[in-house]
Each structure stands twice: as structure tokens, then as C-alpha cells.
């Protein structure tokens, strides 16, 4: 367990980069500060020695004030050095946290976009940010305290045996007993009870959150306390476990621990009594009294240092959780970036025997799929839900990388194209396009940040967004989500189309762009699509088969395989899946028209 902890801290320090040295300097200074902090005790010993040697003629002890000033100098020096130590560790800790954030974000930039479908970017950001801030406390304070305390402990052991090892041993005995008592609370079968107790605490806090979340439901449905059963059960369970742990495990050891940390001198008095006769007969009674005075005072810092060790050790637990959080980001898969990029030769797209299986899925989403889209062609992907259309579309801009086979853009494998070049080549509008919480202008300009305001306006106009802009309080400068401005799904879709139009990429990938639009929006979206797709290579997925009738080629994907391929004219009488889909679609349209008439 000890080893594990160290490697966690070491892993975190790995992010410190060139500030690692600063961390070590801070830790060393912290150790020096602690040792300096103990020096005044030696000064006290020296003062006591001189006083006792001249007793009762106190005025003969001329060195006393010198020792006093020395004690002050050491104490003050210790504070200054500790201050410097913390300056170093804080600076290093902040830089390390910054490095963690930077490296995490850099890592996420290399992560396939598809990864964010199942891993919300906000959550990842929270993890990274939380983990990074947690390391700040650890690296700025806890490590310095641990190192300082260890130095202090070693210094203490040395001092304990320097003056009179028997009295030193007596002081140490108390410390050993209290540490031993503390360890029994955490070890063996008690560790299990402690883990249970902590788990119950987690369960309770989760149930508490659920409870608060559920309050509106409870109010609306006039439910009673009965509905909080889970929360109450969690509290009861926690209470039982806490009782069991504190009462059954902690009561005796904790009492022993506290008694011996607070009363560290308890064995000192009997030890002194035992030593006294021989000290008297040996003639060095003054030395004996001096040593006793020293240990009586010194034993007080034993309890302080023990408390600090416990406190600092609990800080290293943070390293584990912090590292865990950071690793959820750092372990995200990355896309390989080619070192010798090639330029796509034209605007064609080709799938060559492509198979793709999602992480953890038991069957491929695409199974040996091959098809070709010539430059300037419009090719439609159709087929039943789950057939693999979205998956195929998302392989083109490299949201994912194929498991086997090749996706080619302009005759070059997308893996061999510089990602920036690929992104410039391909514009995509996906069904769940989300707009950023910024102005409409910036949302559109996200496609091409150096575009002028006029260009963005032209794109919005081409995307049939005039009616949207008109009703917004500040036109294209209105921030989406502010002042109650929310756009409907269809309206968002049109803004997303404006973005794609502004991007002016030669290859367009459209996934069910009209699936959830109301009829009014759909007509506008169709118009916008015409502008967007004119003269470009288009790969479109559409539910409404009427929109694919004019496509140069239709590819029917069923269960991850290409079931059919051809023009609408050929496929609609081909006797296959497409013919069935076409008939069903027409029936649905007829039914809609009929029911529309009845309603009118
Ligand atoms: P379509 O767009 O034709 O409806 P999809 O390409 O979305 O089909 O899905 C193809 C298959 O891949 C389905 O079996 C679906 O469950 C699966 N799938 C889609 N997205 C994911 C994902 N992110 N993770 C795992 N499986 C997925
Ligand atoms: Mg889909």
C-alpha cells in the first residue's frame, strides 16, 4: 500500500516537468525548517545546564541571554525558511496543476471526436479540473509537511538519545504505544469495518442527492415520507456502521492513542526516579536534572509531530483520487497523427472493405462495406435504423478510425491526411448539432474564424436564417441562451447549415439533417441544403426518401452491410429492401395526406 501511494505521488510529480526541481528544493527547505525549529530546545537545554551548574547563584550564568537569542534566531530562521519552502512548493504546485490542465486538454484534442458522444466533454473537464486542483493542496502543503515531519521525527529520535537514552526511550515508549493503538484501528479485520463505514457514508451522500433531486416529484405527486425510504435506509445503515466502527473498534485504541500522545511524559517520571539514585551517586546530579528538564519540555512536541504525521498522511490519499480523475482524461484514446501527410487529390470519397466495431460492442456496426463517391456526386445512405449510416458518415471526418479496411478522401487514406487538411475538406452537419452559448455570429464563424461579418451574414442568408435573425433582440449578435432566446431544433439546424455553408468545404456529410424539423422548417432547410450542396461532393443520410430521389447513387445499408446500391430508378423496382422501403414510405405519405384532409 505504501509503495502504491508513492507511485501515485511520483506520477503526479511527473507532470511537474521543469518545476520538479523546485518541488524538491521546497521539500528540502521544509526539512531544514523543521530541524531549525527543534534547535531552540537545545538552547533551552544549554540554558538549563548553565543555570543548574551555578545554582543558586543565578547571576553567575552569564551565557543565558545568549542562548535566549540563539533560540529566538533559530525559531525565527525556521519560520523564514519554512516560508521560502512554501513559496517554492506553491509555485511548483500551481505550475504542475497548470501543466496537468494543459496536457489534459492537449490530450483531448487528439482524442477522436466520436469519443465525446459517450463521454460528455463537460464531465471530462470537471474531472481534469478537479484532479488538477486537488494536486495543488497535495504538492503545495501535504508533501512539504510530510517531508518536514519525517525530518522532524528523525531529529527527534536523535535528540532523544543524545542526552540520556534512558529518558529518551521513556518518551519514545509513549509515542510507540499511541502509534500502535492508532494502527490497530486501521489494520486487519478493522480495515474491513472501516471500509464498510466509509462505503455507507458514500451511499448516504448519494441518497441525499437523489432525495433533493426528487423533491419536486414528491411535491407534485403529494407523496409522503414513505418515498424517502431509500434515504432513510441509507442514514440508518450509516448510523449502524458508524456505531459499529466507533464503538466496537475505535473506543479503546483511540482513548489509548489520545492518552499517550497528550501524556507523552508519563513514562518519563518513573524512568527519572529509577535513574536518580545512580545519577546521585555518580555525582552528576546537575546533568541529570538538566536532561530531565529537557525531556519534560521536549515530550510536548512529540504529540504535535504525531498529529502532523496523521494529518499529512491523509493528504496523500488525495493523490490517489486526484490521479484517478486525471487519468480518466489521460487514458482517453487518441487518434494517430501521421508524420508524413499526403494531400488528397480530388474531392471523391471511397470506402474500401471497411469494418468498424464500437468499443465493447459484440458485433461490427459496419461489416466489409465498400462504395465509391465520385467528386461532385451526391450519394445517399439509406436503410433501417441501426443499419450503420451514422457510423459510416462519422468515419469520413475521422470521428473514429476504422477497425479494418480504408476510408479514402481524394484517393488518400484519411489516416494519412493532416487532420487540419481533412477538417477543411469535409463539412458535416449532424442531427444533434449543438450551438455554442455565444452569439449567432460566433457560432457561424466557428467554421472559419477569420471570416468577415459580411461573409457570416451571407451564409446565414443562404441558410434561410433571415426569419430567425429578425426576431432576435440583437440580431446576429444575440447570445444564444441569453435573455430567454432559445432556438427550436429546426432553427438550430439552419444555423448549423449556415456554419457549413461558411466553411465552404468541398465535401459535405449530412446526417438526417431534417429528421426532427417541423414542415415549415423542413422546407427552409431543404432550400438551404440546395445552396450548401451545389457543386460539391455530398454524402447524405435521409429518412424521408423523397429527398434522395435525385441522388446520383443510393447505398442501402442494412445490419452493417451494403444490401443494395444503385439509382432510385433502378432500386425502386429492384425487388429488394429499397423497393419495400419506398413503398412503405409512399404509403405513409398517402396516409399523412389523407389524414391531413380529414383534419382540415
Ligand atoms: P443508423 O445511423 O443507420 O441508424 P448507427 O450507425 O447509428 O445506425 O448504428 C449502427 C450500430 O452501431 C447500431 O447497432 C448501434 O447500436 C451501434 N452504435 C451506434 N453508435 C454507437 C456507439 N457510440 N457506441 C456503441 N455502439 C454504437
Ligand atoms: Mg443514425
XYZ file of C-alpha atoms and ligand atoms in Angstrom:
628
model
C 0.000 0.000 0.000
C 2.851 2.309 0.878
C 4.513 1.618 -2.427
C 1.296 2.343 -4.321
C 0.969 5.718 -2.658
C 4.475 6.694 -3.557
C 3.955 5.811 -7.165
C 0.790 7.953 -7.225
C 2.722 10.915 -5.919
C 5.543 10.149 -8.334
C 3.050 10.014 -11.200
C 1.701 13.408 -10.215
C 5.204 14.806 -9.952
C 5.742 13.579 -13.475
C 3.533 16.467 -14.584
C 5.743 18.981 -12.793
C 8.203 18.983 -15.691
C 10.926 21.517 -15.107
C 9.305 22.542 -11.830
C 10.140 19.182 -10.278
C 13.434 20.624 -9.049
C 11.565 23.467 -7.402
C 9.343 20.986 -5.605
C 12.387 19.135 -4.301
C 14.006 22.397 -3.240
C 10.830 23.290 -1.362
C 10.748 19.890 0.310
C 14.389 20.175 1.357
C 13.818 23.653 2.766
C 10.815 22.341 4.647
C 13.011 19.657 6.216
C 15.629 22.275 7.121
C 12.946 24.499 8.638
C 11.743 21.662 10.838
C 15.226 20.889 12.066
C 15.823 24.585 12.779
C 12.569 24.583 14.675
C 13.959 21.997 17.054
C 17.172 23.888 17.770
C 15.574 26.159 20.411
C 15.028 23.051 22.536
C 18.768 22.537 22.568
C 19.186 26.171 23.578
C 16.816 25.547 26.437
C 18.878 22.557 27.428
C 22.037 24.658 27.348
C 20.401 27.375 29.412
C 19.103 24.867 31.934
C 22.535 23.269 32.171
C 24.230 26.586 32.924
C 21.584 27.595 35.424
C 21.731 24.363 37.325
C 25.527 24.365 37.311
C 25.668 27.732 39.073
C 22.607 27.295 41.292
C 21.705 29.036 43.452
C 23.982 31.895 42.356
C 21.863 32.650 39.252
C 23.745 35.793 38.313
C 26.818 33.682 37.530
C 25.019 32.216 34.498
C 26.196 34.890 32.061
C 25.504 32.993 28.878
C 21.766 32.694 29.437
C 20.727 35.659 27.344
C 22.963 34.463 24.514
C 21.102 31.144 24.477
C 17.857 33.051 24.562
C 18.803 35.000 21.477
C 20.055 31.891 19.768
C 16.752 30.179 20.445
C 14.973 33.169 19.001
C 17.244 33.229 15.953
C 16.690 29.538 15.276
C 12.955 29.819 15.705
C 12.782 32.891 13.519
C 15.126 31.368 10.940
C 12.968 28.275 10.898
C 9.918 30.362 10.116
C 11.685 32.217 7.310
C 12.990 29.009 5.755
C 9.547 27.415 6.034
C 8.103 30.450 4.314
C 10.600 30.048 1.473
C 9.836 26.337 1.322
C 6.137 27.033 0.906
C 6.855 29.666 -1.733
C 8.729 27.043 -3.733
C 6.160 24.301 -3.294
C 3.267 26.634 -4.075
C 4.858 27.931 -7.222
C 5.679 24.396 -8.303
C 2.200 23.172 -7.364
C 0.429 25.855 -9.396
C 2.666 25.232 -12.377
C 2.131 21.497 -12.074
C -1.634 21.947 -11.932
C -1.391 24.171 -14.996
C 0.689 21.522 -16.744
C -1.888 18.878 -15.890
C -4.657 21.030 -17.329
C -2.639 21.845 -20.431
C -1.593 18.263 -21.055
C -5.118 17.022 -20.423
C -6.585 19.464 -22.904
C -3.826 18.687 -25.393
C -4.641 15.008 -24.990
C -8.337 15.609 -25.538
C -7.504 17.487 -28.719
C -6.033 14.282 -30.089
C -8.999 12.192 -28.991
C -11.365 11.042 -31.720
C -14.448 13.252 -31.768
C -16.665 10.190 -31.526
C -15.297 9.632 -28.010
C -17.254 12.652 -26.809
C -20.544 11.033 -27.817
C -20.356 8.737 -24.841
C -18.102 10.919 -22.663
C -19.550 14.352 -22.087
C -16.840 16.952 -22.529
C -18.146 18.898 -19.529
C -17.699 15.886 -17.302
C -14.188 15.282 -18.593
C -13.347 18.902 -17.987
C -14.664 18.660 -14.424
C -12.577 15.590 -13.763
C -9.446 17.195 -15.128
C -10.016 20.453 -13.341
C -10.943 18.751 -10.063
C -7.951 16.448 -10.234
C -5.610 19.310 -11.012
C -6.865 21.438 -8.111
C -6.576 18.515 -5.746
C -2.917 18.156 -6.587
C -2.376 21.768 -5.549
C -3.040 21.061 -1.874
C -1.014 17.910 -2.042
C 2.028 19.392 -3.734
C 1.888 22.772 -2.038
C 1.239 21.664 1.532
C 0.968 17.973 2.247
C 4.225 16.826 0.697
C 6.164 19.619 2.385
C 4.570 18.709 5.685
C 5.276 15.026 5.241
C 8.930 15.615 4.422
C 9.222 18.197 7.194
C 7.634 15.863 9.684
C 9.864 12.987 8.707
C 12.891 15.255 9.173
C 11.499 16.346 12.492
C 10.915 12.768 13.505
C 14.482 11.781 12.694
C 15.788 14.863 14.503
C 13.599 13.970 17.440
C 14.944 10.426 17.584
C 18.485 11.740 17.511
C 17.809 14.289 20.232
C 16.061 11.698 22.317
C 19.174 9.630 22.580
C 21.771 12.374 22.584
C 21.312 13.496 26.196
C 20.112 10.455 28.076
C 18.972 7.452 26.118
C 17.007 6.037 29.044
C 14.808 9.070 29.365
C 14.628 9.247 25.568
C 13.404 5.700 25.475
C 10.776 6.504 28.083
C 9.436 9.315 25.912
C 9.558 7.134 22.822
C 7.662 4.360 24.539
C 4.641 6.592 24.908
C 4.856 7.514 21.226
C 5.151 3.868 20.193
C 2.087 2.934 22.225
C -0.008 5.707 20.730
C 1.027 4.915 17.154
C 0.420 1.229 17.796
C -3.066 1.960 19.088
C -3.765 4.092 16.038
C -2.624 1.368 13.666
C -4.891 -1.249 15.215
C -7.861 0.906 14.218
C -6.856 0.658 10.581
C -5.375 -2.782 10.254
C -6.626 -6.359 9.957
C -10.330 -7.024 10.185
C -10.835 -3.476 11.379
C -9.812 -2.256 7.946
C -12.868 -4.028 6.568
C -15.139 -2.371 9.104
C -13.616 0.992 8.282
C -14.156 0.401 4.566
C -17.786 -0.570 5.224
C -18.253 2.554 7.261
C -16.809 4.733 4.525
C -18.882 2.980 1.860
C -22.033 3.594 3.920
C -21.081 7.247 4.062
C -20.828 7.366 0.262
C -24.172 5.649 -0.162
C -25.758 8.099 2.242
C -24.429 11.133 0.438
C -25.629 9.786 -2.907
C -29.043 9.002 -1.489
C -29.109 12.536 -0.109
C -28.521 13.960 -3.560
C -31.235 11.776 -5.014
C -33.545 12.893 -2.268
C -33.016 16.568 -3.034
C -33.441 15.918 -6.746
C -36.691 14.102 -6.076
C -38.307 16.847 -4.045
C -40.219 18.381 -6.992
C -41.663 14.984 -7.910
C -42.649 14.365 -4.337
C -44.357 17.727 -4.135
C -46.165 17.332 -7.411
C -47.437 13.883 -6.559
C -48.204 14.690 -2.945
C -46.081 11.830 -1.751
C -45.239 11.226 1.849
C -42.178 10.405 3.862
C -42.539 6.892 2.558
C -40.932 7.962 -0.695
C -37.758 8.871 1.136
C -37.331 5.301 2.205
C -34.061 4.849 0.370
C -32.601 7.937 2.003
C -33.762 6.908 5.445
C -32.428 3.391 4.957
C -29.061 4.831 3.930
C -28.960 7.026 7.022
C -29.910 4.118 9.265
C -27.294 1.940 7.665
C -24.653 4.631 8.052
C -25.612 5.175 11.638
C -25.337 1.449 12.382
C -21.986 1.132 10.641
C -20.636 4.256 12.285
C -21.743 2.955 15.662
C -20.175 -0.400 14.983
C -16.903 1.092 13.915
C -16.561 3.755 16.567
C -17.945 1.698 19.410
C -16.557 -1.687 18.520
C -13.240 -0.709 17.034
C -12.213 2.797 17.953
C -13.235 3.256 21.552
C -10.287 1.623 23.306
C -7.471 2.301 20.822
C -8.483 5.919 20.305
C -8.577 6.506 24.060
C -5.149 4.912 24.404
C -3.826 6.913 21.479
C -5.023 10.242 22.814
C -3.922 9.499 26.352
C -0.388 8.685 25.330
C 0.004 11.496 22.799
C -1.170 14.041 25.331
C 0.707 12.455 28.213
C 3.939 11.628 26.456
C 5.897 12.287 29.640
C 4.037 9.561 31.508
C 6.973 7.141 31.479
C 9.496 9.899 31.943
C 8.787 10.402 35.621
C 9.175 6.736 36.658
C 12.266 6.474 34.424
C 13.770 9.530 36.090
C 13.019 8.107 39.515
C 14.785 4.909 38.576
C 17.793 6.719 37.191
C 18.044 9.259 40.017
C 19.902 7.103 42.592
C 22.714 6.187 40.215
C 22.926 9.768 38.947
C 23.244 10.949 42.561
C 25.941 8.500 43.396
C 27.742 9.220 40.126
C 27.966 12.845 41.188
C 26.460 14.343 38.020
C 23.186 15.379 39.577
C 23.158 18.685 37.721
C 23.404 16.927 34.392
C 20.608 14.600 35.369
C 18.267 17.433 36.286
C 19.134 19.291 33.089
C 18.347 16.271 30.990
C 15.120 15.686 32.817
C 14.102 19.296 32.235
C 14.898 18.905 28.569
C 12.846 15.757 28.088
C 9.950 17.130 30.080
C 9.741 20.071 27.675
C 10.627 18.084 24.595
C 7.988 15.439 25.093
C 5.426 18.126 24.286
C 6.489 18.259 20.650
C 6.049 14.531 20.279
C 2.280 14.855 20.298
C 2.408 17.743 17.824
C 4.551 15.782 15.434
C 2.364 12.682 15.679
C -0.713 14.724 14.907
C 1.044 16.220 11.921
C 2.048 12.849 10.561
C -1.535 11.651 10.651
C -2.786 14.799 9.014
C -0.152 14.789 6.308
C -0.622 11.107 5.589
C -4.316 11.636 4.957
C -3.240 14.186 2.355
C -1.530 11.524 0.288
C -4.877 9.782 -0.074
C -5.766 12.764 -2.219
C -3.022 11.819 -4.631
C -4.861 8.630 -5.488
C -8.220 10.261 -6.141
C -6.620 13.160 -7.975
C -4.606 10.843 -10.162
C -7.680 8.717 -10.807
C -9.551 11.736 -12.075
C -6.699 12.956 -14.192
C -6.277 9.508 -15.673
C -9.873 9.342 -16.883
C -8.806 12.115 -19.223
C -5.287 10.942 -19.981
C -6.456 7.402 -20.729
C -8.864 8.573 -23.409
C -7.912 7.049 -26.745
C -6.108 9.251 -29.234
C -6.051 9.365 -32.991
C -2.747 8.646 -34.589
C -1.463 11.660 -36.428
C 0.575 10.893 -39.495
C 4.132 12.111 -39.689
C 4.191 12.187 -43.487
C 0.842 13.698 -44.526
C -0.390 13.436 -48.099
C -2.626 15.822 -49.979
C -5.991 14.481 -51.159
C -6.008 14.532 -54.942
C -9.677 15.325 -55.529
C -12.968 15.506 -53.671
C -14.043 11.903 -54.002
C -14.741 9.586 -51.078
C -14.281 5.867 -51.063
C -14.908 3.097 -48.555
C -12.726 0.068 -49.209
C -13.789 -3.052 -47.353
C -14.427 -1.075 -44.177
C -15.231 -2.870 -40.948
C -15.802 -0.943 -37.757
C -16.734 -2.194 -34.302
C -17.502 0.174 -31.444
C -15.515 -0.295 -28.265
C -17.197 -3.007 -26.239
C -19.755 -3.926 -28.930
C -20.027 -7.607 -29.775
C -20.762 -7.204 -33.459
C -19.452 -4.765 -36.039
C -21.514 -1.655 -36.855
C -20.052 -1.771 -40.360
C -19.137 -5.101 -41.909
C -16.913 -5.105 -45.020
C -18.537 -2.039 -46.534
C -17.285 -0.764 -49.883
C -18.640 2.067 -52.007
C -17.384 4.970 -54.014
C -18.481 8.595 -54.283
C -17.058 10.423 -57.308
C -16.122 14.103 -56.906
C -19.246 16.245 -57.207
C -21.648 13.335 -56.814
C -24.456 13.179 -54.308
C -24.710 9.795 -52.679
C -27.446 8.899 -50.221
C -27.127 6.371 -47.440
C -30.460 4.832 -46.514
C -31.643 1.811 -44.614
C -33.299 0.701 -41.421
C -32.376 2.278 -38.123
C -29.182 0.823 -36.692
C -28.010 -0.136 -40.180
C -24.754 1.775 -39.787
C -25.446 5.019 -41.682
C -24.332 7.404 -38.961
C -21.323 5.252 -38.268
C -20.292 5.320 -41.932
C -20.741 9.102 -42.085
C -18.674 9.662 -38.974
C -15.734 7.666 -40.304
C -15.198 10.228 -43.083
C -14.149 13.162 -40.837
C -12.358 10.584 -38.632
C -14.675 10.768 -35.648
C -13.469 7.211 -35.345
C -10.833 5.166 -37.093
C -11.816 2.017 -38.947
C -11.092 -1.370 -37.403
C -10.036 -2.704 -40.787
C -10.213 -1.550 -44.391
C -9.726 2.007 -45.589
C -11.651 5.253 -45.873
C -10.203 7.366 -48.662
C -10.729 11.056 -49.300
C -9.343 12.280 -52.605
C -7.704 8.886 -53.072
C -5.728 9.150 -49.799
C -6.407 7.183 -46.632
C -7.879 9.615 -44.103
C -5.209 8.468 -41.643
C -2.543 9.832 -43.990
C -4.152 13.247 -44.292
C -3.177 16.047 -41.943
C -6.199 16.414 -39.604
C -6.457 20.132 -40.354
C -6.495 19.486 -44.083
C -9.159 16.817 -43.608
C -11.284 19.148 -41.491
C -11.015 21.852 -44.147
C -12.038 19.365 -46.785
C -15.094 17.960 -45.007
C -18.032 19.859 -43.542
C -20.577 17.905 -41.588
C -23.995 18.625 -40.211
C -25.135 16.042 -37.755
C -28.588 15.597 -36.419
C -27.695 16.548 -32.875
C -25.686 19.621 -33.797
C -25.377 21.833 -30.787
C -24.781 25.525 -30.845
C -22.299 27.180 -28.516
C -23.510 29.597 -25.871
C -22.201 32.568 -27.752
C -23.580 34.905 -30.391
C -25.093 33.625 -33.614
C -22.259 35.353 -35.445
C -19.578 33.482 -33.499
C -21.491 30.250 -33.851
C -21.419 30.577 -37.606
C -17.858 31.843 -37.634
C -16.696 28.788 -35.660
C -16.375 27.120 -39.053
C -13.914 29.727 -40.307
C -12.764 32.087 -37.538
C -11.211 34.609 -39.933
C -14.411 35.073 -41.936
C -15.796 38.611 -42.006
C -19.104 39.637 -40.537
C -20.473 40.106 -44.058
C -19.477 36.594 -45.051
C -21.199 35.199 -41.990
C -24.308 37.225 -42.782
C -24.301 35.949 -46.341
C -24.031 32.372 -45.091
C -26.935 32.907 -42.696
C -28.973 34.356 -45.537
C -28.144 31.412 -47.780
C -29.122 29.065 -44.951
C -32.573 30.713 -44.825
C -31.964 32.129 -41.376
C -33.341 35.629 -42.036
C -36.518 34.999 -40.055
C -34.518 33.768 -37.072
C -32.236 36.811 -37.018
C -35.152 39.192 -37.390
C -36.892 38.108 -34.236
C -33.745 38.156 -32.075
C -33.249 41.281 -29.919
C -29.681 41.964 -31.058
C -29.739 40.259 -34.442
C -26.708 38.120 -35.156
C -25.008 39.431 -32.035
C -27.610 37.862 -29.782
C -26.036 35.349 -27.446
C -27.876 32.055 -27.671
C -29.400 31.106 -24.350
C -29.300 34.682 -23.025
C -32.414 36.735 -22.325
C -34.572 33.717 -22.964
C -33.510 33.290 -26.566
C -33.763 29.657 -27.387
C -33.913 28.270 -30.884
C -36.031 25.326 -31.883
C -34.370 22.185 -33.209
C -35.109 23.128 -36.803
C -33.804 26.653 -36.301
C -30.599 25.374 -34.749
C -30.248 23.084 -37.715
C -30.398 26.047 -40.076
C -27.735 27.935 -38.115
C -25.616 24.787 -38.298
C -26.152 24.755 -42.059
C -25.025 28.379 -42.240
C -21.893 27.304 -40.454
C -21.316 24.564 -43.008
C -22.004 26.982 -45.870
C -19.473 29.450 -44.478
C -16.928 26.685 -44.144
C -17.168 26.252 -47.880
C -15.722 22.742 -47.787
C -15.802 20.673 -50.980
C -17.184 17.566 -49.258
C -20.399 17.682 -47.246
C -21.593 14.997 -44.875
C -25.213 15.341 -43.764
C -26.765 13.039 -41.227
C -30.541 13.065 -41.067
C -30.383 16.816 -41.154
C -34.144 17.110 -41.468
C -35.285 14.289 -39.234
C -36.776 16.346 -36.460
C -37.704 19.514 -38.268
C -41.312 20.646 -38.458
C -42.724 21.050 -42.007
C -42.140 24.797 -42.125
C -38.523 24.401 -41.081
C -38.063 21.464 -43.370
C -38.929 23.473 -46.458
C -36.416 26.141 -45.436
C -33.813 23.541 -44.594
C -34.239 21.937 -47.993
C -33.666 25.288 -49.614
C -30.561 25.856 -47.504
C -29.321 22.401 -48.392
C -29.576 23.215 -52.074
C -27.186 26.142 -51.597
C -24.872 24.121 -49.420
C -24.606 21.109 -51.683
C -24.371 22.853 -55.033
C -21.280 21.723 -56.911
C -19.925 19.663 -54.032
C -19.448 16.058 -53.128
C -22.325 15.145 -50.848
C -22.881 12.128 -48.653
C -26.325 12.412 -47.164
C -28.402 10.336 -44.839
C -32.124 10.960 -45.016
C -35.179 9.362 -43.538
C -37.536 10.977 -45.996
C -36.875 9.064 -49.146
C -38.294 11.907 -51.270
C -35.078 13.797 -50.598
C -32.853 11.064 -52.013
C -34.736 10.501 -55.258
C -32.402 12.816 -57.162
C -29.198 11.353 -55.732
C -26.587 10.050 -58.155
C -26.387 6.863 -56.183
C -28.205 5.291 -53.274
C -26.490 2.881 -50.923
C -28.745 0.754 -48.771
C -27.091 -0.217 -45.508
C -28.690 -2.985 -43.545
C -27.170 -4.515 -40.448
C -23.788 -3.036 -41.230
C -23.634 -4.414 -44.755
C -24.299 -2.885 -48.153
C -27.584 -4.526 -49.132
C -28.090 -2.714 -52.415
C -26.543 0.021 -54.481
C -27.868 1.961 -57.468
C -30.037 4.844 -58.626
C -33.521 5.456 -57.360
C -34.936 4.483 -60.731
C -33.253 1.104 -60.640
C -33.635 0.321 -56.932
C -37.291 1.328 -56.615
C -38.207 -1.556 -58.880
C -35.273 -3.767 -57.924
C -37.337 -6.115 -55.816
C -35.102 -5.601 -52.790
C -35.065 -3.747 -49.495
C -35.158 -0.325 -51.147
C -38.292 -1.140 -53.131
C -40.030 -2.193 -49.916
C -38.844 0.930 -48.117
C -40.014 3.096 -51.000
C -43.464 1.531 -50.985
C -43.784 1.912 -47.254
C -42.660 5.495 -47.480
C -45.253 6.305 -50.137
C -47.965 4.657 -48.134
C -47.003 6.731 -45.125
C -47.096 9.889 -47.204
C -50.514 8.989 -48.620
C -51.770 8.247 -45.171
C -50.499 11.590 -43.944
C -52.150 13.456 -46.793
C -55.397 11.593 -46.242
C -55.462 12.222 -42.533
C -54.465 15.834 -43.180
C -57.540 16.257 -45.400
C -59.832 14.707 -42.844
C -58.473 17.033 -40.179
C -58.988 20.117 -42.316
P -28.009 4.220 -38.218
O -27.441 5.586 -38.293
O -28.089 3.533 -39.537
O -29.319 4.194 -37.518
P -25.789 3.699 -36.499
O -24.600 3.894 -37.349
O -26.156 4.793 -35.594
O -27.019 3.294 -37.400
O -25.588 2.389 -35.633
C -25.069 1.191 -36.143
C -24.851 0.207 -34.999
O -23.832 0.706 -34.135
C -26.085 0.008 -34.129
O -26.105 -1.345 -33.761
C -25.827 0.866 -32.938
O -26.423 0.324 -31.792
C -24.323 0.851 -32.829
N -23.795 2.118 -32.290
C -24.019 3.357 -32.760
N -23.342 4.289 -32.050
C -22.677 3.623 -31.087
C -21.773 3.991 -30.025
N -21.424 5.270 -29.817
N -21.281 3.015 -29.243
C -21.619 1.729 -29.442
N -22.437 1.305 -30.410
C -22.971 2.216 -31.234
Mg -28.230 7.373 -37.485
